[in-house]
Amino acid sequence: MIEIQENIPLASWTTLGVGGNAMYFAVAFAEDEVREALEFVQRRNVPFFVLGGGSNLLVSDRGFPGLVLRIAIGGIEPRQESSGVVFRAGAGVEWDSLVERTVAANCAGLECLSGIPGSVGGTPVQNVGAYGQEVASSIVRVEGVEIASARKVAFSREECGFHYRHSRFNQQDAGRYILTFVEYALRPGGEPQLAYTDLKRHFADTLAAGARPSLAEVRQGVLEIRRRKGMVFDENDPDSHSAGSFFKNPVVSREEYARIAATSTVPVPHYDAPEGRIKLAAAWLIEQSGISRGFALGPAAVSGKHTLALTNRGGATATDIVRLKEHVEAQVLGRFGVQLQPEPVLLGF
Ligand code: EPU
């Protein structure tokens, strides 16, 4: 039987560490408990929110007037298939422990996603990506429970509708399902992905000698780079008390990019995106709009290691974070005419 608690502070369940209370709070260790939680919200007629790792979440100071359900469904099961080794993981598995396990098994496909906070269930929702890899290229199946009907559902990769930081689960079907299991097809003995500039630079000597780093070395390399950027959660590193990137990298038309490039005396970092569009670096736009690393408004500050992360320097409220967010947005809009979009999930606003 699932235990429902009342008036539980949510701040400590998030890496940003701000926000008010959940009216109700529960932890589900199995699919049955997810159904019990659904029965509870139907009986009480209260809204419902699914909490994963809390690493991509900004909770309002008012908190949430419904049930926050933390998914703690565990288990990692590899199985051999014609397409490679498929790792099936519970939505509550800590993401990096899955990555570590797959790298130790010498299976390629997730190594560049090392050190990302959060849980397995969050990865298909925003199509987690870093250092040239996205979960969209390895996910083969996503399972869940439909909230309205309590029925079991399953989706193939194609049915997930993956794009940059997008899937059906944060678009047309946002709030419709609770994800319970995800399956990733990986390549045993496969080569690591070395596509991202930072990563190629990190292994420049190895590559120059005509060698390839192993999957384990790439994992270590990614962890080092992320730590340098304050993007690995560490109690002792205030720059990591964030929700990761606070803004998405804007994807604009070629004309829009040309307009922006014409206003800049220095080259504008940009990357090719699908459908002939151009992805800009939000961190660069922020810095060029006059906001340096470490810029603070009260206890909310831009990370000292990366302008894309907003951090809680201790004692910040959600209001402080939102004030900084709005300041950053206004600066970038004023300088470049680009409206930044927040990347984390906003709860209770
Ligand atoms: N830059 C700055 N100032 C900074 C940092 C970066 O101007 O303080 C510029 C540089 O020109 C740099 C460019 O921004 O080349 C891009 O920076 P970086 O390589 O650090 O990547 P990012 O675009 O800021 C994205 C993801 C990260 C992911 C990294 C690595 C988004 C919103 N963010 O960041 O994901 O780890 O690439 O692949 O797509 C997250 O989503 O929470 C996240 C951390």
Coordinates of C-alpha atoms and ligand atoms in Angstrom, one line a residue:
M1 CA 0.0 0.0 0.0
I2 CA 1.5 3.3 -1.0
E3 CA 2.0 5.8 1.8
I4 CA 0.6 9.4 1.2
Q5 CA 2.3 12.1 3.2
E6 CA 1.0 15.7 3.6
N7 CA 2.8 19.1 3.4
I8 CA 6.2 17.9 2.3
P9 CA 8.8 20.5 1.3
L10 CA 9.9 20.0 -2.2
A11 CA 13.1 22.1 -2.2
S12 CA 15.3 19.3 -0.9
W13 CA 14.0 16.9 -3.7
T14 CA 15.5 19.3 -6.3
T15 CA 19.1 20.2 -7.2
L16 CA 18.1 23.9 -7.4
G17 CA 16.8 23.6 -3.8
V18 CA 14.0 26.2 -4.0
G19 CA 10.2 26.0 -3.8
G20 CA 7.3 25.4 -1.4
N21 CA 5.4 22.3 -0.2
A22 CA 3.6 19.5 -1.9
M23 CA 0.1 19.2 -0.4
Y24 CA 0.5 15.4 -0.8
F25 CA 3.7 13.4 -1.5
A26 CA 4.3 9.7 -2.2
V27 CA 7.0 7.4 -3.5
A28 CA 6.1 4.6 -5.9
F29 CA 8.4 1.6 -6.0
A30 CA 6.4 -0.4 -8.4
E31 CA 3.7 0.0 -11.1
D32 CA 0.9 -1.1 -8.8
E33 CA 1.8 1.8 -6.5
V34 CA 1.6 4.2 -9.4
R35 CA -2.0 3.0 -9.9
E36 CA -2.8 3.4 -6.2
A37 CA -1.5 7.0 -6.4
L38 CA -3.8 7.6 -9.4
E39 CA -6.8 6.3 -7.5
F40 CA -5.9 8.7 -4.7
V41 CA -5.8 11.8 -7.0
Q42 CA -9.1 10.8 -8.6
R43 CA -10.8 10.3 -5.2
R44 CA -9.5 13.7 -3.9
N45 CA -9.8 15.4 -7.3
V46 CA -6.4 17.1 -7.0
P47 CA -3.8 17.7 -9.6
F48 CA -0.8 15.4 -10.0
F49 CA 2.8 15.7 -10.8
V50 CA 5.5 13.1 -11.4
L51 CA 8.9 13.8 -9.8
G52 CA 12.0 12.1 -11.2
G53 CA 15.4 13.1 -10.1
G54 CA 14.4 16.7 -9.5
S55 CA 17.5 17.9 -11.5
N56 CA 15.5 19.7 -14.2
L57 CA 12.8 21.3 -12.1
L58 CA 11.9 24.7 -10.7
V59 CA 9.2 24.6 -8.0
S60 CA 7.3 27.8 -7.2
D61 CA 7.4 29.2 -3.7
R62 CA 3.7 28.4 -3.4
G63 CA 4.5 24.8 -4.0
F64 CA 2.0 22.4 -5.5
P65 CA -1.7 22.0 -4.4
G66 CA -1.9 18.3 -5.4
L67 CA 0.0 15.0 -5.2
V68 CA 3.7 14.9 -6.1
L69 CA 4.6 11.3 -6.9
R70 CA 8.2 10.3 -6.8
I71 CA 8.9 7.4 -9.1
A72 CA 11.4 5.0 -7.5
I73 CA 10.9 1.9 -9.8
G74 CA 14.3 0.3 -9.9
G75 CA 16.2 -2.5 -11.7
I76 CA 18.5 -2.7 -14.7
E77 CA 18.2 -5.8 -16.9
P78 CA 20.4 -6.3 -20.0
R79 CA 19.4 -8.8 -22.6
Q80 CA 21.0 -9.9 -25.9
E81 CA 19.0 -9.2 -29.1
S82 CA 19.8 -9.2 -32.8
S83 CA 20.2 -5.4 -32.7
G84 CA 22.7 -5.5 -29.8
V85 CA 22.3 -5.5 -26.1
V86 CA 19.1 -4.0 -24.8
F87 CA 19.2 -2.5 -21.3
R88 CA 15.8 -2.3 -19.6
A89 CA 15.8 0.1 -16.7
G90 CA 13.1 1.2 -14.2
A91 CA 12.2 4.9 -14.5
G92 CA 13.5 5.5 -10.9
V93 CA 17.0 4.2 -11.6
E94 CA 19.6 7.0 -11.2
W95 CA 20.6 7.9 -14.7
D96 CA 24.4 7.9 -14.2
S97 CA 24.3 4.5 -12.5
L98 CA 22.8 3.1 -15.7
V99 CA 25.4 4.8 -17.8
E100 CA 28.2 3.5 -15.6
R101 CA 26.8 0.0 -15.8
T102 CA 26.6 0.1 -19.7
V103 CA 30.1 1.4 -20.0
A104 CA 31.4 -1.3 -17.6
A105 CA 29.7 -3.8 -19.9
N106 CA 31.6 -2.3 -22.8
C107 CA 28.4 -1.3 -24.6
A108 CA 28.4 1.9 -26.6
G109 CA 25.6 4.4 -26.9
L110 CA 25.3 6.3 -23.6
E111 CA 28.9 7.1 -22.8
C112 CA 28.7 10.8 -23.7
L113 CA 25.7 11.1 -21.4
S114 CA 27.8 10.5 -18.3
G115 CA 27.4 12.6 -15.2
I116 CA 23.9 13.9 -16.1
P117 CA 21.8 14.2 -12.9
G118 CA 18.3 12.8 -12.7
S119 CA 16.6 9.5 -13.3
V120 CA 16.0 7.1 -16.3
G121 CA 12.3 8.1 -16.6
G122 CA 13.2 11.7 -17.3
T123 CA 15.5 10.9 -20.2
P124 CA 12.9 10.3 -23.0
V125 CA 10.7 13.2 -21.8
Q126 CA 13.2 15.9 -22.8
N127 CA 15.3 13.7 -25.1
V128 CA 18.4 14.2 -22.9
G129 CA 21.5 14.9 -24.9
A130 CA 25.1 16.0 -24.4
Y131 CA 28.4 15.9 -26.1
G132 CA 27.0 14.7 -29.4
Q133 CA 24.7 12.0 -28.1
E134 CA 20.9 12.0 -27.5
V135 CA 18.9 9.2 -25.9
A136 CA 16.7 9.3 -29.0
S137 CA 19.4 7.3 -30.8
S138 CA 19.4 4.4 -28.3
I139 CA 15.8 4.3 -26.9
V140 CA 13.8 1.4 -28.5
R141 CA 10.9 1.3 -26.1
V142 CA 9.2 3.5 -23.4
E143 CA 6.6 2.0 -21.1
G144 CA 4.2 3.9 -18.9
V145 CA 0.7 4.2 -17.4
E146 CA -1.9 6.5 -18.9
I147 CA -3.1 8.8 -16.1
A148 CA -6.7 9.1 -17.2
S149 CA -7.3 5.4 -17.7
A150 CA -4.6 3.8 -15.5
R151 CA -3.9 1.6 -18.6
K152 CA -0.5 0.3 -19.5
V153 CA 1.1 1.9 -22.6
A154 CA 4.2 1.3 -24.6
F155 CA 5.9 3.3 -27.4
S156 CA 8.5 2.5 -30.0
R157 CA 11.3 5.1 -30.7
E158 CA 9.3 6.4 -33.8
E159 CA 6.2 6.9 -31.7
C160 CA 8.1 9.0 -29.1
G161 CA 8.5 11.9 -31.6
F162 CA 12.0 12.9 -30.6
H163 CA 13.7 16.2 -31.6
Y164 CA 16.2 18.4 -29.8
R165 CA 14.9 18.5 -26.1
H166 CA 11.5 17.4 -27.4
S167 CA 9.3 14.3 -27.4
R168 CA 5.6 13.6 -27.3
F169 CA 5.9 13.4 -23.5
N170 CA 6.7 17.1 -23.2
Q171 CA 4.6 18.2 -26.2
Q172 CA 1.2 17.0 -27.2
D173 CA 1.1 14.4 -24.5
A174 CA 2.6 16.4 -21.6
G175 CA 1.1 15.3 -18.3
R176 CA -0.7 12.3 -20.0
Y177 CA 1.5 9.4 -18.9
I178 CA 3.7 8.2 -16.0
L179 CA 6.7 6.5 -17.5
T180 CA 7.7 3.3 -15.7
F181 CA 10.4 1.6 -17.9
V182 CA 12.8 2.6 -20.7
E183 CA 14.8 0.3 -23.0
Y184 CA 18.0 1.3 -24.6
A185 CA 19.6 -0.7 -27.5
L186 CA 23.4 -0.4 -27.2
R187 CA 26.3 -1.7 -29.3
P188 CA 28.6 -4.2 -27.5
G189 CA 32.2 -3.4 -28.2
G190 CA 31.1 -0.4 -30.2
E191 CA 33.3 2.7 -30.7
P192 CA 32.6 5.7 -28.5
Q193 CA 31.0 8.8 -30.1
L194 CA 33.6 11.5 -30.5
A195 CA 31.7 14.3 -32.3
Y196 CA 31.6 17.2 -29.9
T197 CA 34.4 19.8 -30.1
D198 CA 35.1 19.8 -26.3
L199 CA 35.4 16.1 -26.3
K200 CA 37.7 15.9 -29.4
R201 CA 39.9 18.6 -27.8
H202 CA 40.0 16.6 -24.6
F203 CA 41.4 13.5 -26.5
A204 CA 43.5 15.5 -29.0
D205 CA 46.7 13.7 -28.1
T206 CA 45.2 10.3 -28.2
L207 CA 43.5 11.0 -31.6
A208 CA 46.7 12.6 -33.0
A209 CA 48.6 9.4 -32.2
G210 CA 46.0 7.5 -34.3
A211 CA 44.4 5.8 -31.3
R212 CA 40.8 5.9 -30.1
P213 CA 39.9 6.3 -26.4
S214 CA 37.9 3.5 -24.9
L215 CA 34.3 3.9 -23.7
A216 CA 35.5 4.1 -20.1
E217 CA 38.0 6.8 -21.0
V218 CA 35.3 8.8 -22.8
R219 CA 33.1 8.5 -19.7
Q220 CA 35.9 9.9 -17.6
G221 CA 36.6 12.6 -20.1
V222 CA 32.9 13.7 -20.1
L223 CA 32.8 13.7 -16.3
E224 CA 35.9 15.9 -16.2
I225 CA 34.5 18.4 -18.7
R226 CA 31.1 18.5 -17.0
R227 CA 32.8 19.0 -13.6
R228 CA 34.8 21.9 -14.9
K229 CA 31.5 23.5 -16.1
G230 CA 29.8 22.9 -12.8
M231 CA 27.4 20.5 -14.5
V232 CA 27.9 17.5 -12.1
F233 CA 25.9 17.9 -8.9
D234 CA 28.3 18.3 -6.0
E235 CA 27.2 19.4 -2.5
N236 CA 30.5 21.3 -2.2
D237 CA 30.3 23.1 -5.6
P238 CA 27.8 26.0 -5.4
D239 CA 28.0 26.3 -9.2
S240 CA 26.3 22.9 -9.4
H241 CA 23.3 23.9 -7.3
S242 CA 21.3 24.5 -10.5
A243 CA 18.9 22.8 -12.9
G244 CA 21.6 22.3 -15.5
S245 CA 21.1 24.5 -18.5
F246 CA 18.4 26.9 -17.6
F247 CA 17.6 27.8 -21.2
K248 CA 17.3 25.9 -24.4
N249 CA 19.7 26.7 -27.2
P250 CA 17.5 28.7 -29.6
V251 CA 16.9 27.1 -33.0
V252 CA 16.3 29.9 -35.6
S253 CA 15.9 30.3 -39.4
R254 CA 19.0 31.0 -41.6
E255 CA 17.6 34.6 -42.1
E256 CA 17.3 35.1 -38.4
Y257 CA 20.9 33.8 -37.9
A258 CA 22.2 36.2 -40.7
R259 CA 20.4 39.1 -39.0
I260 CA 22.1 38.3 -35.6
A261 CA 25.5 37.7 -37.2
A262 CA 25.3 41.1 -38.9
T263 CA 24.9 42.8 -35.5
S264 CA 28.0 41.1 -34.0
T265 CA 31.6 42.1 -34.5
V266 CA 32.8 38.6 -33.4
P267 CA 31.8 35.3 -34.9
V268 CA 28.5 34.0 -33.6
P269 CA 28.8 30.3 -32.5
H270 CA 26.2 28.3 -34.4
Y271 CA 25.5 24.7 -35.3
D272 CA 23.4 23.0 -38.0
A273 CA 20.0 21.9 -36.9
P274 CA 17.4 19.7 -38.7
E275 CA 15.4 21.2 -41.6
G276 CA 18.1 23.7 -42.6
R277 CA 17.7 25.7 -39.3
I278 CA 20.5 27.0 -37.1
K279 CA 21.1 26.3 -33.4
L280 CA 22.6 29.2 -31.4
A281 CA 24.5 28.9 -28.1
A282 CA 22.3 30.4 -25.5
A283 CA 25.3 30.7 -23.1
W284 CA 27.1 32.8 -25.7
L285 CA 24.1 35.1 -26.3
I286 CA 23.8 35.6 -22.5
E287 CA 27.5 36.5 -22.1
Q288 CA 27.4 38.8 -25.1
S289 CA 24.3 40.6 -23.8
G290 CA 26.4 41.8 -20.8
I291 CA 25.9 39.0 -18.2
S292 CA 29.1 37.5 -17.0
R293 CA 29.7 34.3 -15.2
G294 CA 28.9 34.7 -11.5
F295 CA 26.5 37.7 -12.1
A296 CA 24.2 37.7 -9.1
L297 CA 20.8 39.2 -8.2
G298 CA 20.7 38.6 -4.4
P299 CA 21.1 34.9 -3.6
A300 CA 20.4 33.8 -7.2
A301 CA 23.4 33.9 -9.5
V302 CA 24.6 32.8 -12.9
S303 CA 27.0 30.0 -12.4
G304 CA 30.7 31.0 -12.1
K305 CA 31.6 28.3 -14.6
H306 CA 28.8 28.5 -17.3
T307 CA 26.4 31.3 -18.1
L308 CA 23.6 28.9 -19.0
A309 CA 23.1 27.6 -15.4
L310 CA 21.2 29.7 -12.8
T311 CA 22.2 28.7 -9.3
N312 CA 21.0 29.0 -5.8
R313 CA 23.9 30.5 -3.7
G314 CA 22.2 29.6 -0.5
G315 CA 18.8 30.6 0.8
A316 CA 17.4 31.7 -2.6
T317 CA 13.6 31.4 -3.2
A318 CA 11.9 30.5 -6.4
T319 CA 11.1 34.2 -6.8
D320 CA 14.8 35.1 -6.7
I321 CA 15.5 32.5 -9.4
V322 CA 12.6 33.8 -11.5
R323 CA 13.8 37.4 -11.1
L324 CA 17.3 36.4 -12.5
K325 CA 15.7 34.3 -15.3
E326 CA 13.6 37.4 -16.4
H327 CA 16.6 39.6 -16.2
V328 CA 18.7 37.2 -18.4
E329 CA 15.8 36.9 -20.9
A330 CA 15.3 40.7 -21.1
Q331 CA 19.0 41.3 -21.7
V332 CA 19.2 38.7 -24.5
L333 CA 15.9 40.0 -26.1
G334 CA 17.2 43.5 -25.9
R335 CA 20.6 42.8 -27.4
F336 CA 19.7 40.1 -30.0
G337 CA 15.9 40.1 -30.4
V338 CA 15.9 36.4 -29.3
Q339 CA 13.4 35.2 -26.7
L340 CA 15.1 32.5 -24.6
Q341 CA 12.9 29.6 -23.5
P342 CA 13.4 27.9 -20.1
E343 CA 14.6 24.3 -20.3
P344 CA 13.6 23.0 -16.8
V345 CA 10.1 22.0 -15.9
L346 CA 8.3 24.8 -14.0
L347 CA 5.9 23.5 -11.3
G348 CA 3.2 25.5 -9.5
F349 CA 3.5 28.7 -11.4
Ligands
EPU1 N1 29.6 29.6 -23.9 C1 29.8 30.9 -23.5 N2 29.9 31.1 -22.1 C2 29.8 30.2 -21.2 C3 29.7 28.8 -21.7 C4 29.6 28.6 -23.0 O1 29.8 31.9 -24.2 O2 29.9 30.4 -20.0 C5 29.5 29.4 -25.4 C6 30.7 28.9 -26.0 O3 30.8 29.5 -27.3 C7 30.5 27.4 -26.3 C8 28.9 27.4 -26.5 O4 28.5 28.5 -25.6 O5 31.1 26.9 -27.4 C9 28.3 26.1 -26.1 O6 28.6 25.8 -24.7 P1 28.7 24.3 -24.2 O7 29.5 23.5 -25.1 O8 29.0 24.3 -22.8 O9 27.2 23.7 -24.5 P2 25.8 24.3 -24.2 O10 25.2 24.5 -25.6 O11 25.8 25.5 -23.3 C10 24.5 22.0 -24.2 C11 23.5 21.4 -23.4 C12 24.0 20.8 -22.2 C13 25.1 19.8 -22.5 C14 26.2 20.5 -23.4 C15 27.2 19.5 -23.9 C16 21.4 22.6 -23.9 C17 20.4 23.6 -23.5 N3 22.4 22.4 -23.1 O12 25.0 23.1 -23.5 O13 23.0 20.1 -21.5 O14 25.7 19.2 -21.4 O15 25.6 21.1 -24.5 O16 26.7 18.8 -24.9 O17 21.2 22.0 -25.0 C18 21.2 20.5 -19.9 O18 20.4 20.4 -20.8 O19 20.8 20.8 -18.7 C19 22.7 20.5 -20.2 C20 23.6 20.7 -19.2

